[in-house]
Amino acid sequence: MPRKSEGRQRIEIVRITKQSNLSVAFSKRRFGIFKKASELCTLCAAQVAIIVFSQNQKKVYSFGSPSVEAIINRFLEQSPDPSSSRTSQFMDLLRNASIQELHTRLTNMLAQLESEKKAGKELQKIRKESQRNYWWDKPIEDLGLANLEQLKMAMLEMKEFAQKQVEGHMVEAFGSTCVRGVDLSTM
């Protein structure tokens, strides 16, 4: 079966001019960057902050682990606060542990979503394949001799079944004496 598309290919990195394509690309790329940042936090226990402004700068999107504010404050200060107590350090550890757990859950959910998308595509492919195999749905002119013979046999069986059903209903309705003299095959 020939391929319909050439698959995923490199795109030229130039500014996108069409507004609808620009919005879609921005949304997908932003999601991808945030996902990679989340993976970096999960795998390496790194602290990451990302701030993204939309193309028209009306919206601001951010991602931070443990939080954008904490990372920015740490960057601006460039030194940990020596006066911080053991309690605040313990709270930071707890917060980091819960954030780590949330990152892990998010990564697992994203992986599950991807696998379900692949399964959905596979089901669609199977559905299309099975529709090709239902020869009886095709027009009679398109059927071959073997399929026409099968269709004839199936229709004869259906006719016999229908006749038996009619006989049974007539016996119930009129009694067996009236039905015996009637030729049901002419009906």
XYZ file of C-alpha atoms in Angstrom:
187
model
C 0.000 0.000 0.000
C 1.630 3.310 -1.032
C 2.170 6.016 1.541
C -0.152 8.977 1.358
C 2.286 11.405 2.982
C 6.007 11.659 3.379
C 5.758 11.658 7.149
C 7.252 14.100 9.556
C 9.775 16.411 7.933
C 11.959 19.307 8.953
C 10.406 22.711 8.561
C 12.303 25.808 7.661
C 12.738 28.087 10.666
C 11.310 31.397 9.446
C 8.687 33.679 10.901
C 5.141 32.436 10.273
C 3.010 35.075 8.590
C -0.457 33.494 8.594
C -2.162 34.340 11.923
C -4.033 31.035 12.360
C -0.871 28.992 11.709
C 1.058 31.280 14.046
C -1.391 30.701 16.911
C -1.369 26.931 16.451
C 2.429 26.761 16.225
C 2.812 28.990 19.297
C 0.457 26.843 21.354
C 2.096 23.557 20.329
C 5.657 24.816 20.796
C 4.820 26.371 24.171
C 3.301 23.102 25.348
C 6.383 21.234 24.102
C 8.786 23.547 25.931
C 6.818 23.280 29.174
C 6.710 19.492 28.831
C 10.492 19.338 28.325
C 11.019 21.612 31.334
C 8.785 19.367 33.436
C 10.770 16.322 32.324
C 14.036 18.083 33.187
C 12.687 18.833 36.671
C 11.494 15.270 37.145
C 14.581 13.505 35.822
C 17.314 15.754 37.194
C 15.631 17.479 40.158
C 16.499 20.774 38.473
C 14.812 24.012 39.347
C 13.505 25.655 36.173
C 11.583 28.830 35.379
C 10.239 29.728 31.937
C 8.264 32.852 31.042
C 6.702 33.118 27.588
C 4.846 36.108 26.162
C 2.302 35.485 23.406
C 2.955 36.907 19.945
C 0.824 39.974 20.623
C 2.024 40.155 24.263
C -1.531 40.039 25.609
C -0.942 36.827 27.559
C 1.916 35.631 29.705
C 2.565 31.923 30.207
C 4.927 30.621 32.841
C 6.267 27.379 34.199
C 8.366 27.038 37.300
C 9.582 24.362 39.605
C 9.131 24.868 42.545
C 7.672 28.207 41.383
C 8.602 30.974 38.979
C 8.804 33.514 41.813
C 11.154 31.365 43.894
C 13.496 30.766 40.956
C 13.542 34.456 39.996
C 14.181 35.518 43.601
C 16.986 32.984 43.887
C 18.488 34.231 40.604
C 18.297 37.880 41.635
C 19.737 37.280 45.094
C 22.409 34.827 43.900
C 22.907 33.622 47.462
C 20.762 31.611 49.840
C 19.474 33.416 52.890
C 21.680 32.348 55.850
C 19.066 33.456 58.365
C 16.462 30.965 57.121
C 15.362 28.603 59.803
C 15.241 24.818 59.800
C 11.463 25.009 59.548
C 11.538 26.925 56.271
C 14.147 24.505 54.895
C 11.927 21.599 55.907
C 8.916 23.279 54.285
C 10.934 23.786 51.103
C 11.847 20.096 51.093
C 8.213 19.097 51.537
C 7.086 21.468 48.801
C 9.793 20.184 46.443
C 8.789 16.581 47.175
C 5.124 17.278 46.404
C 6.082 19.175 43.261
C 8.295 16.258 42.235
C 5.339 13.907 42.711
C 3.081 16.190 40.654
C 5.687 16.332 37.882
C 5.863 12.547 37.858
C 2.078 12.250 37.686
C 1.936 14.819 34.877
C 4.595 12.976 32.896
C 2.744 9.669 33.369
C -0.554 11.225 32.289
C 1.045 12.752 29.203
C 2.556 9.380 28.291
C -0.841 7.725 28.786
C -2.482 10.384 26.621
C 0.048 9.778 23.853
C -0.490 6.013 23.996
C -4.276 6.470 23.884
C -3.933 8.765 20.874
C -1.842 6.102 19.133
C -4.422 3.447 20.040
C -7.202 5.660 18.642
C -5.326 6.093 15.378
C -4.747 2.346 15.205
C -8.476 1.699 15.798
C -9.373 4.110 13.003
C -6.964 2.297 10.708
C -8.492 -1.082 11.639
C -12.004 0.309 11.107
C -11.078 1.512 7.612
C -9.518 -1.857 6.794
C -12.572 -3.766 8.017
C -14.911 -1.565 5.995
C -13.055 -2.649 2.863
C -13.696 -6.288 3.786
C -17.503 -5.936 3.965
C -18.124 -6.972 0.382
C -21.900 -7.158 0.829
C -22.082 -3.398 1.285
C -20.695 -2.835 -2.220
C -22.999 -2.313 -5.237
C -23.970 -5.601 -6.926
C -22.218 -4.512 -10.134
C -18.888 -4.426 -8.278
C -19.164 -7.965 -6.832
C -17.321 -10.952 -8.290
C -18.850 -14.338 -9.066
C -17.894 -15.920 -5.731
C -19.390 -13.014 -3.765
C -22.566 -13.144 -5.861
C -22.933 -16.866 -5.106
C -22.512 -16.173 -1.387
C -25.093 -13.401 -1.606
C -27.541 -15.713 -3.424
C -27.172 -18.434 -0.753
C -27.634 -15.925 2.049
C -30.778 -14.522 0.432
C -32.243 -18.017 -0.072
C -31.605 -18.832 3.591
C -33.231 -15.562 4.584
C -36.265 -16.373 2.397
C -36.677 -19.800 4.053
C -36.387 -18.248 7.480
C -38.986 -15.594 6.614
C -41.384 -18.246 5.283
C -41.088 -20.245 8.495
C -41.721 -17.103 10.532
C -44.834 -16.273 8.472
C -46.119 -19.855 8.833
C -45.635 -19.697 12.581
C -47.487 -16.387 12.867
C -50.337 -17.614 10.684
C -50.699 -20.814 12.731
C -50.877 -18.707 15.879
C -53.405 -16.351 14.337
C -55.708 -18.721 12.381
C -54.977 -22.210 13.607
C -53.236 -25.032 11.785
C -56.224 -26.066 9.588
C -56.353 -22.895 7.499
C -52.617 -22.619 6.897
C -52.022 -26.114 5.457
C -53.826 -25.447 2.204
C -52.045 -22.119 1.506
C -48.871 -22.058 -0.573
C -46.708 -19.620 1.334
C -43.953 -19.542 -1.288
C -46.186 -17.423 -3.530
C -46.505 -14.734 -0.880
